[in-house]
Tab-separated table of C-alpha atoms in Angstrom:
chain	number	residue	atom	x	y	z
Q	1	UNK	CA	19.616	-5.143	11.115
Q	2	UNK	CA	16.840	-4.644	9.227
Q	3	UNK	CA	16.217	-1.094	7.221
Q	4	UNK	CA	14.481	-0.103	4.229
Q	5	UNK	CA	14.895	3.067	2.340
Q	6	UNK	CA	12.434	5.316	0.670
Q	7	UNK	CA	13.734	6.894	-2.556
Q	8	UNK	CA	12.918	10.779	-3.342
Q	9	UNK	CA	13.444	13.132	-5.779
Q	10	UNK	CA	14.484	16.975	-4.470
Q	11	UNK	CA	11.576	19.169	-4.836
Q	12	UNK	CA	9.858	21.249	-2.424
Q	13	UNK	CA	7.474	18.896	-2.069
Q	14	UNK	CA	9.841	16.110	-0.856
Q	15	UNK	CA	11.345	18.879	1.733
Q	16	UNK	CA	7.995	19.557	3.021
Q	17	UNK	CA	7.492	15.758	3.268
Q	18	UNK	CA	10.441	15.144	5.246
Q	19	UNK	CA	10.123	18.360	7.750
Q	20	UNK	CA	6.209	16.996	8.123
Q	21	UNK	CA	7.413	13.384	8.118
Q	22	UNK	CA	4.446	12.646	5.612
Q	23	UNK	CA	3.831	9.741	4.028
Q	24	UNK	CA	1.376	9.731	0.854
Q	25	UNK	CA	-0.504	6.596	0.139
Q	26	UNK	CA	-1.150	6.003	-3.477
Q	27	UNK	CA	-3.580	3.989	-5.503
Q	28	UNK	CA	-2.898	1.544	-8.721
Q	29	UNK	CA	-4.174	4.522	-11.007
Q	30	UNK	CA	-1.781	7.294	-9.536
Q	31	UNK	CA	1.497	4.370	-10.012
Q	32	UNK	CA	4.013	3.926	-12.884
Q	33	UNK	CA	3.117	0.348	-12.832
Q	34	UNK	CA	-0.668	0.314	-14.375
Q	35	UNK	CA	-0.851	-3.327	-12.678
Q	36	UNK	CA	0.346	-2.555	-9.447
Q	37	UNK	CA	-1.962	-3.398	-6.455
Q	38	UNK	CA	-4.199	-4.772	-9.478
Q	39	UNK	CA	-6.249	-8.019	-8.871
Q	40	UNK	CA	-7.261	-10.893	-10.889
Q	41	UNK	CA	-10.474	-12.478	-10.996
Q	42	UNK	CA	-12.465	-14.660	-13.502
Q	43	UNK	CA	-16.017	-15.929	-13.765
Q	44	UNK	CA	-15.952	-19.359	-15.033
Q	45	UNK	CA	-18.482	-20.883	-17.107
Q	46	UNK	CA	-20.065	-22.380	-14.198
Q	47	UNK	CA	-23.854	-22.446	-14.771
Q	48	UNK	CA	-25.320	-23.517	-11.182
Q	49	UNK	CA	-23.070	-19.909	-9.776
Q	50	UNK	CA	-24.585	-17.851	-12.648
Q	51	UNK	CA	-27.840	-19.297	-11.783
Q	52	UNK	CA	-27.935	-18.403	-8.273
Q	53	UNK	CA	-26.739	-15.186	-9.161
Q	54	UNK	CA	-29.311	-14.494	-11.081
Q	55	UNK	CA	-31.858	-15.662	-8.740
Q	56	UNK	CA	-30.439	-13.206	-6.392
Q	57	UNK	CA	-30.910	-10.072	-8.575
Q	58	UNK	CA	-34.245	-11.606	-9.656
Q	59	UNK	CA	-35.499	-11.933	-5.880
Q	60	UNK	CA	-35.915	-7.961	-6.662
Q	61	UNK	CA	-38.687	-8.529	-9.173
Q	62	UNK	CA	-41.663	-10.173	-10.111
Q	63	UNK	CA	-43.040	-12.088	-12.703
Q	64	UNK	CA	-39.974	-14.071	-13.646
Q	65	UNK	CA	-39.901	-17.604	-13.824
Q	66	UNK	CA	-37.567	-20.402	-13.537
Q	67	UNK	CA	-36.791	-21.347	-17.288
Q	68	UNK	CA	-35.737	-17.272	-17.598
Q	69	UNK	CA	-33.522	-17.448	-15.198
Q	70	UNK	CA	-31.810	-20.006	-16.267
Q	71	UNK	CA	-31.913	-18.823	-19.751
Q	72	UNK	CA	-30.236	-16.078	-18.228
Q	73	UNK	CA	-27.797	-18.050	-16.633
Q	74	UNK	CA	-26.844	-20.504	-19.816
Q	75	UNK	CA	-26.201	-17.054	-22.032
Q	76	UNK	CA	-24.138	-15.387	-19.427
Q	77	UNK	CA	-22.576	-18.830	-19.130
Q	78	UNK	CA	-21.518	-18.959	-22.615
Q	79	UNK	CA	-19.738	-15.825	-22.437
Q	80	UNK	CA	-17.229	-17.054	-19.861
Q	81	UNK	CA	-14.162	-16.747	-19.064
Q	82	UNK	CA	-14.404	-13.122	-18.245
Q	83	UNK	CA	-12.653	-10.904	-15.852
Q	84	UNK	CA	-14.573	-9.225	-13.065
Q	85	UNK	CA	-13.924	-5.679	-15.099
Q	86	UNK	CA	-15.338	-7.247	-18.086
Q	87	UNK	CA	-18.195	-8.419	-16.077
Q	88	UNK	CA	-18.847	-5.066	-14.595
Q	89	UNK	CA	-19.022	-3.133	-17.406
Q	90	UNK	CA	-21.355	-5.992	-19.259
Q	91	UNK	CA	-25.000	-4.189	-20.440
Q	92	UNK	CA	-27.311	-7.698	-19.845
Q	93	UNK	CA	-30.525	-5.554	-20.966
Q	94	UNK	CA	-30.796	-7.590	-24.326
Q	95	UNK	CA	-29.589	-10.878	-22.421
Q	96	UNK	CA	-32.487	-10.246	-19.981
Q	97	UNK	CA	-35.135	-9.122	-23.175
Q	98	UNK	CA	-33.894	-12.292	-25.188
Q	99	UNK	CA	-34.229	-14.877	-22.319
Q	100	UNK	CA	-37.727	-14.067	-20.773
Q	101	UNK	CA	-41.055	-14.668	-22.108
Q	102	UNK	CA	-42.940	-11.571	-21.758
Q	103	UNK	CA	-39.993	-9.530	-23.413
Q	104	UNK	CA	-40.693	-6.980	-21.317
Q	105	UNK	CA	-37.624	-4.154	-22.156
Q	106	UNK	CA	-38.303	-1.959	-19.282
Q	107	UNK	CA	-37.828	-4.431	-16.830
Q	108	UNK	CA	-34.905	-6.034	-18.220
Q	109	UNK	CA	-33.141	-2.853	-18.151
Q	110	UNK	CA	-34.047	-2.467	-14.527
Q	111	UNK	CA	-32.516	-6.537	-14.006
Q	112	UNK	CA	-29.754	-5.286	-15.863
Q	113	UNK	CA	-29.068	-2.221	-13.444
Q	114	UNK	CA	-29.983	-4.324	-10.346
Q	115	UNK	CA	-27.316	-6.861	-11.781
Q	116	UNK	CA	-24.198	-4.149	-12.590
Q	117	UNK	CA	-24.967	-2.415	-9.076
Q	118	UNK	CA	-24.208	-5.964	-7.463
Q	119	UNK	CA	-21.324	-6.503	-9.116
Q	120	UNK	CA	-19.928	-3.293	-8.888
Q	121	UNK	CA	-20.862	-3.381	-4.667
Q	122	UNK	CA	-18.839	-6.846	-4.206
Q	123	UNK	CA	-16.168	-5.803	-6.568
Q	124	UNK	CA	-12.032	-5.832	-4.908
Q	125	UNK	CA	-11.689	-3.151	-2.879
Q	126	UNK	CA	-9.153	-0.005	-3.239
Q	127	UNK	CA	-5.392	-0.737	-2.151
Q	128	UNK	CA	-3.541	2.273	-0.874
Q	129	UNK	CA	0.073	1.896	-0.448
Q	130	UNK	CA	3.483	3.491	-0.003
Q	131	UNK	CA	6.592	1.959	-1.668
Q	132	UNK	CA	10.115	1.091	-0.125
Q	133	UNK	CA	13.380	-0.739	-1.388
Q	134	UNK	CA	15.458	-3.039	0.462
Q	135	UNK	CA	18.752	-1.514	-1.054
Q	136	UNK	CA	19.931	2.186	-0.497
Q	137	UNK	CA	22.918	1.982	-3.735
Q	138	UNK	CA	20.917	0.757	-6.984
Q	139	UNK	CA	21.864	2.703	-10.060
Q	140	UNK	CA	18.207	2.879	-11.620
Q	141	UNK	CA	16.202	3.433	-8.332
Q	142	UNK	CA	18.515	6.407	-7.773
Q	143	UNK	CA	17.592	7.393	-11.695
Q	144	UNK	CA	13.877	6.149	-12.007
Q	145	UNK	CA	12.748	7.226	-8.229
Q	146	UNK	CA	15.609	9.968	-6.967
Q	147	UNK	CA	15.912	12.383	-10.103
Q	148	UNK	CA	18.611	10.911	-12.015
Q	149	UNK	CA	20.865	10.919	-8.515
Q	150	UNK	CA	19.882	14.810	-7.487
Q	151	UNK	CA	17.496	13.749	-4.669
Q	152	UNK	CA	17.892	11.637	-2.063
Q	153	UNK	CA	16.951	8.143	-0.096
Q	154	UNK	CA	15.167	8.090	3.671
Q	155	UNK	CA	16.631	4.973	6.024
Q	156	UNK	CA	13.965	3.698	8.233
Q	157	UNK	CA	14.095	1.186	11.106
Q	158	UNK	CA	11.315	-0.792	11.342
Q	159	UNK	CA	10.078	-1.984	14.910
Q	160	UNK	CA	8.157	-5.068	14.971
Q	161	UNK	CA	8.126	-5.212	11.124
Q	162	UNK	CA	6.152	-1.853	11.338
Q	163	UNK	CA	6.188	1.987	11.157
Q	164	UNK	CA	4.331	4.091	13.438
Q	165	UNK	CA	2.085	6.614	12.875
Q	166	UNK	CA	3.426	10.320	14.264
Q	167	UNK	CA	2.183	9.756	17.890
Q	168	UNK	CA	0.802	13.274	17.672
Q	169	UNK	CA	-1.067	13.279	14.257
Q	170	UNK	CA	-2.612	9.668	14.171
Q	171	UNK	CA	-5.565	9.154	11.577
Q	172	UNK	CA	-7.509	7.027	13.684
Q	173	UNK	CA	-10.368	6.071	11.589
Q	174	UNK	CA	-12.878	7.668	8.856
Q	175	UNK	CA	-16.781	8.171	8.501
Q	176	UNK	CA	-19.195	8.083	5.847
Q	177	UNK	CA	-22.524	8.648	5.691
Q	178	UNK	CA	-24.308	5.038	4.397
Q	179	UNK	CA	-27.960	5.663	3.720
Q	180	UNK	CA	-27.927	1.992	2.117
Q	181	UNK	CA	-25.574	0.754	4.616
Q	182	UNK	CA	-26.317	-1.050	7.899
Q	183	UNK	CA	-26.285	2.335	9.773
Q	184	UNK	CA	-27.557	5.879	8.190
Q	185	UNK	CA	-23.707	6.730	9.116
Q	186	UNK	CA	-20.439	4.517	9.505
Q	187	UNK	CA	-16.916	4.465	10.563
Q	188	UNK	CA	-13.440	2.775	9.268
Q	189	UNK	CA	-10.900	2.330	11.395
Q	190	UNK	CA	-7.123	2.786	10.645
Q	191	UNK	CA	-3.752	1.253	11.951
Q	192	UNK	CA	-1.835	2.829	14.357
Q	193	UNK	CA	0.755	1.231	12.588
Q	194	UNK	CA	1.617	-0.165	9.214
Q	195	UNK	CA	3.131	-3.728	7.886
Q	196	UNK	CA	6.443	-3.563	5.926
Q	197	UNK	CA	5.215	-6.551	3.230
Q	198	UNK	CA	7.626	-7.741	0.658
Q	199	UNK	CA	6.409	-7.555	-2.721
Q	200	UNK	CA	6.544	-10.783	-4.651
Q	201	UNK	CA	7.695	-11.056	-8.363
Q	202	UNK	CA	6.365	-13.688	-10.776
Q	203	UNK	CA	5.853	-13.839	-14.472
Q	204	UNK	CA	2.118	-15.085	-14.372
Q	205	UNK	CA	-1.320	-14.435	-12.247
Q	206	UNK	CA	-3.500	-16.944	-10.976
Q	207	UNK	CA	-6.559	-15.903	-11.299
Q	208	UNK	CA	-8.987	-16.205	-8.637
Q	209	UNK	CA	-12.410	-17.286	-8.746
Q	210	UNK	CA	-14.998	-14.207	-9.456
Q	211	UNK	CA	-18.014	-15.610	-7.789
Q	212	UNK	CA	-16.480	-15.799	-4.530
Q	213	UNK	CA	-16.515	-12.074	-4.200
Q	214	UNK	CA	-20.201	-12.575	-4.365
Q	215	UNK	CA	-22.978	-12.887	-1.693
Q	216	UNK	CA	-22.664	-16.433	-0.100
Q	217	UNK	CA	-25.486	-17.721	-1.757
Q	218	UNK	CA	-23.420	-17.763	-4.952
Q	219	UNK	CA	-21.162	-20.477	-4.622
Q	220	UNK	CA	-23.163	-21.796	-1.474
Q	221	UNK	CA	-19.631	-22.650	-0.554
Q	222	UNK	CA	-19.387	-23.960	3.542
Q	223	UNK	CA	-15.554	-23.740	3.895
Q	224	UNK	CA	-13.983	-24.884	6.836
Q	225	UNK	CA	-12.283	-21.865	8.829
Q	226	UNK	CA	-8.800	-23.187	7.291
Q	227	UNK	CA	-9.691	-23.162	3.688
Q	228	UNK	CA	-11.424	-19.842	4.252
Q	229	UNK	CA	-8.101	-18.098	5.933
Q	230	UNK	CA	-6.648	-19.921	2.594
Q	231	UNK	CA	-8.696	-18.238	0.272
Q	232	UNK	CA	-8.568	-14.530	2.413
Q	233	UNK	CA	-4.752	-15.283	2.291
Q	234	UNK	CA	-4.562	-15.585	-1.455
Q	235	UNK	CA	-6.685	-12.860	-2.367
Q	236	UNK	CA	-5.085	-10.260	-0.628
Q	237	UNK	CA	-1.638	-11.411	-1.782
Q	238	UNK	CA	-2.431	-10.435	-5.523
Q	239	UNK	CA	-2.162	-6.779	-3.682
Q	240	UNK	CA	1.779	-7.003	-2.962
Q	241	UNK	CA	2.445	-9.226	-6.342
Q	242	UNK	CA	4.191	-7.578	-9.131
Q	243	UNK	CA	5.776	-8.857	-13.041
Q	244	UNK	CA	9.112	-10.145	-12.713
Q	245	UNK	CA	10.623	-7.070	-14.915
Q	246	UNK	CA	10.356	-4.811	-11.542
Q	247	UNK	CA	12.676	-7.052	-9.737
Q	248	UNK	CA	14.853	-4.833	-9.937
Q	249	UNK	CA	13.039	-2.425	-7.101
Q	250	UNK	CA	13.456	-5.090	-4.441
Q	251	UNK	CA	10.324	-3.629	-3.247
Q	252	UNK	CA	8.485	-3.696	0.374
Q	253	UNK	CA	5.081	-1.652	0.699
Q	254	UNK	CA	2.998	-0.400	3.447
Q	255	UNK	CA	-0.752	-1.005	2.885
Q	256	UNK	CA	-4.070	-0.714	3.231
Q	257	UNK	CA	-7.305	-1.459	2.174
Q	258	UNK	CA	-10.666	-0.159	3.095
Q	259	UNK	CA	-13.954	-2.677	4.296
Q	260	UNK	CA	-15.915	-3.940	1.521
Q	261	UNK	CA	-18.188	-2.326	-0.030
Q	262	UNK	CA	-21.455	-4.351	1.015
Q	263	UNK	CA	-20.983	-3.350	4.561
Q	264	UNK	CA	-21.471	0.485	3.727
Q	265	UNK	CA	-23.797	-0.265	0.832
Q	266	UNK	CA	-21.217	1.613	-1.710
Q	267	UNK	CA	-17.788	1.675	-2.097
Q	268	UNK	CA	-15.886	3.145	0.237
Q	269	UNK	CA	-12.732	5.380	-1.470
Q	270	UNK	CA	-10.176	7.552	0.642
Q	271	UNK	CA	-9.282	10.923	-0.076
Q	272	UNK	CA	-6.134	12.164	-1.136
Q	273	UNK	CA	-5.861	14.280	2.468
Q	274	UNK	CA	-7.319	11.026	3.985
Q	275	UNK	CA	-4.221	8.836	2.287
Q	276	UNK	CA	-1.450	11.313	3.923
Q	277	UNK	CA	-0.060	9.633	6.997
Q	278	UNK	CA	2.568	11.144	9.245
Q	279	UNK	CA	5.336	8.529	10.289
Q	280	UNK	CA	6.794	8.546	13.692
Q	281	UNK	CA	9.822	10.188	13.305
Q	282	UNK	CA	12.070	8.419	16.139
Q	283	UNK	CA	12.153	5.631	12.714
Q	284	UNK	CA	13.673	7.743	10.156
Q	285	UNK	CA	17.342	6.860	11.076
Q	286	UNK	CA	19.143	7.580	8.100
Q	287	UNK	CA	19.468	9.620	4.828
Q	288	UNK	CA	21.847	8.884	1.470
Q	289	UNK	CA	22.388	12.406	-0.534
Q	290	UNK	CA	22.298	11.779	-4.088
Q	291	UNK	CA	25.360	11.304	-5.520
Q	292	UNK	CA	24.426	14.382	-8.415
Q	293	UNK	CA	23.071	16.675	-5.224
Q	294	UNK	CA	23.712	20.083	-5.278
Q	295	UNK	CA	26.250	21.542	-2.455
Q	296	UNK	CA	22.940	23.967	-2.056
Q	297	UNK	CA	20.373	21.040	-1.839
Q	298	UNK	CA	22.296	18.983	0.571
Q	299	UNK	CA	22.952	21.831	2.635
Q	300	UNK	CA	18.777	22.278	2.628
Q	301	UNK	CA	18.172	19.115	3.423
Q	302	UNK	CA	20.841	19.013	6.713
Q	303	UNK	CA	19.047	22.052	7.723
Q	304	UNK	CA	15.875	20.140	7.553
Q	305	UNK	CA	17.170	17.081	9.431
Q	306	UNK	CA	18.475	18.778	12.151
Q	307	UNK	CA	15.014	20.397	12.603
Q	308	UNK	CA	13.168	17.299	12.889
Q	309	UNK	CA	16.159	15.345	14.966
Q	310	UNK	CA	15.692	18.465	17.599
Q	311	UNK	CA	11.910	18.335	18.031
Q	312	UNK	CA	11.759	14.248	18.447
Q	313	UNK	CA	11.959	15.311	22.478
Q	314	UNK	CA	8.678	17.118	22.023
Q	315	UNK	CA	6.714	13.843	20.860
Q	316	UNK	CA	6.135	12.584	24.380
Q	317	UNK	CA	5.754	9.040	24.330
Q	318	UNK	CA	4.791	6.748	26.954
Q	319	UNK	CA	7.405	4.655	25.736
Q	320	UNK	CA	9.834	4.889	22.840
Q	321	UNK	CA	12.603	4.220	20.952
Q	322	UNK	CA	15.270	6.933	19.846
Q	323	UNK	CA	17.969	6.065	17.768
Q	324	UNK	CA	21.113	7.307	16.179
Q	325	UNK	CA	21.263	9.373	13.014
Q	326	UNK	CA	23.536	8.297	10.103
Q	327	UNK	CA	24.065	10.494	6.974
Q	328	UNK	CA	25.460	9.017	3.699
Q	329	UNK	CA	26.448	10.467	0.477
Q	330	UNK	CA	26.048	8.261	-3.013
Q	331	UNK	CA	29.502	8.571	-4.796
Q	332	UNK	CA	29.878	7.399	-8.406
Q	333	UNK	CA	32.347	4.440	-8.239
Q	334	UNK	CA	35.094	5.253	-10.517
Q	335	UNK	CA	36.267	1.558	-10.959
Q	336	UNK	CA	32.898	-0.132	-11.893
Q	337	UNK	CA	29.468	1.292	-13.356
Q	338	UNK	CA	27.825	1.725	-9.820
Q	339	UNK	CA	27.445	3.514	-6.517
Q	340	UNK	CA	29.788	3.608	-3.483
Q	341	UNK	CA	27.679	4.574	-0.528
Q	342	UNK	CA	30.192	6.416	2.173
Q	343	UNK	CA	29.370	7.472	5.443
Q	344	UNK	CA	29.634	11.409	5.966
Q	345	UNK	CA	28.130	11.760	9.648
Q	346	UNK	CA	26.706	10.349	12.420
Q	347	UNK	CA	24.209	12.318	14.709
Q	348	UNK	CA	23.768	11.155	18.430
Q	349	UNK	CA	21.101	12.401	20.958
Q	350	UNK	CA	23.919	14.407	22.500
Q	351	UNK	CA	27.157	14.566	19.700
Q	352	UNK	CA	27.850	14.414	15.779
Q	353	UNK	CA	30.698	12.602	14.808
Q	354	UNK	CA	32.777	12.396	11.660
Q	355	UNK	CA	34.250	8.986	10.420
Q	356	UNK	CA	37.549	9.939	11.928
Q	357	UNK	CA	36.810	10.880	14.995
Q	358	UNK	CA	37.564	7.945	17.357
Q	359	UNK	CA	34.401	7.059	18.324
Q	360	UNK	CA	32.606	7.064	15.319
Q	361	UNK	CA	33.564	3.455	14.495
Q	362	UNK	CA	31.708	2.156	17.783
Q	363	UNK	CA	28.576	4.224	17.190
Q	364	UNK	CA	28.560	3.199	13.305
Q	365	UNK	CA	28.810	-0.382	14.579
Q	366	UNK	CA	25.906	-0.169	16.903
Q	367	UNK	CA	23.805	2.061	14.383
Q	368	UNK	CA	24.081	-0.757	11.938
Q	369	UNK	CA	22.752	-3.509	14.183
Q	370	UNK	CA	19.638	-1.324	15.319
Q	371	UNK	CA	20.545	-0.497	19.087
Q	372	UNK	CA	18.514	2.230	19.922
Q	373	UNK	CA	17.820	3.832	23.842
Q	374	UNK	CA	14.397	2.412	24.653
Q	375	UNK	CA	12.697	5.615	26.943
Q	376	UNK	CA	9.735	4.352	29.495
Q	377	UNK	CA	8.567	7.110	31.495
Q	378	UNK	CA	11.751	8.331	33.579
Q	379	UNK	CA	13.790	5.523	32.374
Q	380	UNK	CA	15.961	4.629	29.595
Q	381	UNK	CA	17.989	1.436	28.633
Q	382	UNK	CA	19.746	0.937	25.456
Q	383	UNK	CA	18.017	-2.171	23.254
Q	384	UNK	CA	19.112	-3.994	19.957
Q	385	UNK	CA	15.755	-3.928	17.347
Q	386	UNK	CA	16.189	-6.852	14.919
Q	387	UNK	CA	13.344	-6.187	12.616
C-alpha cells in the first residue's frame, strides 16, 4: 500500500494543526529551498519575437514607426539570453529614447511602463504547495523537518492518488475584484481534492522558452493540440523539480497554482488564510512519535488523536472510507546509525490493540495493505485502497 508521511516538529502550532487537521500551503519564498517551485525561462535572441513584442506594446501609442521598432527589437535582441526576472525588472526608457527618431523621453518612459506591465501580467504564476516524504524512518528528515527527533510524522492514505478536503470546511473557490479583467469581479475555483505528485531530482534546468508566456501574437506559434499539451506538460513540471542534493527527502507535494494573470488583468496571489486547507481526516491513518519525544508530549499528542479518531462519525459523508489507526514510536537502533520504527498500537473503529494481543497481527496485516470499511449511506463493506 501506498502512504506518505508528513514530518512535524512539536509545537503548539503542530497540535493545533493536527486537532484542526490543517494543512498550510506554502510558497517558494516562505521554503528552505530558495529554488523550490521556482521556474526557468529565457528570452532568446530571437529578433522576429522581440519585434512582435514590441509591436504589441507599441499598438498603445502613436507616432512610432517601423525602423523604431525594430531598433527596439535589435537592442533588446542583443541583450539576450536573459531570464524572465531579468527581463522584468529591465528599465527600456533609454532603449526606447535611443532607438526612435523624435527622442521623445516622456513617451519612452510610458513604452517602457506599458512594456514591464506586460511582462510582469504574463509572468509564471504562484505555486502553493504542501510537502510529504515517501519514508516514515530517515535520520535527517526526523532532524531537519521533526525537531531533531522531538516531534513527530503524520501517515496518510491516499485514495485515488489524492487527499480530500475536510468534507465540512471545503475552500471551494476565491474572488477578486478585476477592474482590468474580463469582468469588474472574478472567481477561482479550488480542488475538492489534491494530487500527491512526486518531486523529480536532477542536477540541471532546461530552460523554457520566455516568449511563449507571451500573448500569441509573439511567437505566432499554431501548435497542434499535441505539441501544445507538450509544452503545458513541461512547464508545469519545473513546479515539482528539485537539485539532486534534496534527494534525500524522497519528496511528494500537493499543489496548486492560481489562473494566469491576463485573465484577471493582475496577478492573482492567495492569502495566507486562503492557503490553509483542512484535510479529510478519515486519511490520516497513522502517526510515528519521535524517537527524542517527551513521555509528556506523546501523551499530548494521544490525547489529541483520540479526539479527532472520535469525531470522524460526525463528518457525514455520502460515502466514505474509514480506516484503522496505527501508532508508531521511532527508536534509535542500537546496532547501526539509524531508526527502528516499532509498532506501539493499533486503534480500530470499535477496539485498540497492543502488538501482543492476538489479533493485532491480522489487523496490522490488513492496515498495511490499505483495507479500509467503505460506508455508503446505511451500508458498509470492507475494501483494499491501492493508491
Amino acid at each position: 500500500m501506498t502512504m506518505y508521511y508528513k514530518y512535524r516538529s512539536f509545537s503548539e502550532f503542530s497540535i493545533k494543526e493536527l486537532l484542526y487537521q490543517e494543512l498550510y500551503f506554502a510558497t517558494r519564498q516562505e521554503s528552505n529551498d530558495p529554488f523550490d517551485s521556482k521556474t526557468f525561462y529565457e528570452f532568446s535572441a530571437n529578433p522576429s519575437y522581440w519585434l512582435n513584442l514590441i509591436k504589441i506594446v507599441g499598438s498603445k501609442f502613436t507616432g512610432f514607426t517601423e525602423s523604431d521598432f525594430t531598433s527596439i527589437a535589435k537592442k533588446l535582441s542583443d541583450l539576450c539570453p536573459m531570464s524572465y526576472e531579468q527581463v522584468g525588472a529591465l528599465d527600456i526608457t533609454n532603449i526606447v529614447f535611443e532607438s526612435i527618431e523624435t527622442k521623445n523621453l516622456p513617451v519612452s518612459m510610458l513604452f517602457a511602463e506599458q512594456f514591464k506591465k506586460l511582462v510582469a501580467l504574463y509572468a509564471p504564476e504562484e505555486s502553493y504547495f504542501t510537502c510529504f516524504s515517501k519514508v516514515p524512518d530517515d535520520p535527517l528528515m526526523w532532524s531537519h523537518y521533526a525537531g531533531n527527533h522531538q516531534g513527530f510524522c503524520l501517515i496518510f492514505q491516499p485514495i485515488d492518488g489524492k487527499l480530500k478536503q475536510h468534507p465540512l470546511y471545503k475552500r471551494t473557490g476565491i474572488r477578486r475584484d478585476t477592474p482590468n479583467g474580463i469582468a469588474p469581479s472574478m472567481g477561482m475555483g479550488l480542488p475538492e481534492s489534491f494530487s500527491f505528485q512526486d518531486v523529480e531530482y536532477q542536477d540541471d534546468v532546461e530552460h523554457l522558452c520566455a516568449f511563449c508566456r507571451l500573448p500569441a501574437g509573439v511567437t505566432k506559434l499554431d501548435l497542434p493540440e499535441e505539441e501544445r499539451i507538450a509544452l503545458v506538460t513541461k512547464q508545469s513540471s519545473q513546479y515539482v523539480q528539485k537539485h539532486r542534493s534534496w534527494e534525500y527527502e524522497q519528496e511528494v507535494r500537493l499543489s496548486f497554482t492560481p489562473l494566469s494573470g491576463y485573465l484577471y488583468g493582475q496577478k492573482v496571489g492567495l492569502t495566507k488564510l486562503e492557503r490553509l486547507f483542512h484535510y479529510d481526516p478519515n486519511q490520516l491513518v497513522g502517526i510515528v512519535l519521535g524517537a527524542q519525544m517527551t513521555r509528556e508530549n506523546k501523551q499530548r499528542v494521544q490525547e489529541v488523536i483520540n479526539e479527532v479518531l472520535s469525531r470522524r462519525e460526525l463528518y457525514k459523508q455520502e460515502k466514505r472510507v474509514l480506516f484503522d489507526f496505527m501508532v508508531f514510536e521511532a527508536e534509535l537502533s542500537a546496532k547501526q546509525r539509524n531508526l527502528d520504527i516499532k509498532p506501539v498500537e493499533l486503534l480500530t473503529l470499535t477496539s485498540n490493540y497492543k502488538p501482543d494481543a492476538p489479533e493485532f497481527g491480522r489487523f496490522y496485516s490488513e492496515w498495511e495493505q490499505g483495507v479500509g470499511m467503505e460506508i455508503s449511506g446505511n451500508s458498509a463493506s470492507r475494501v483494499t485502497i491501492t493508491a
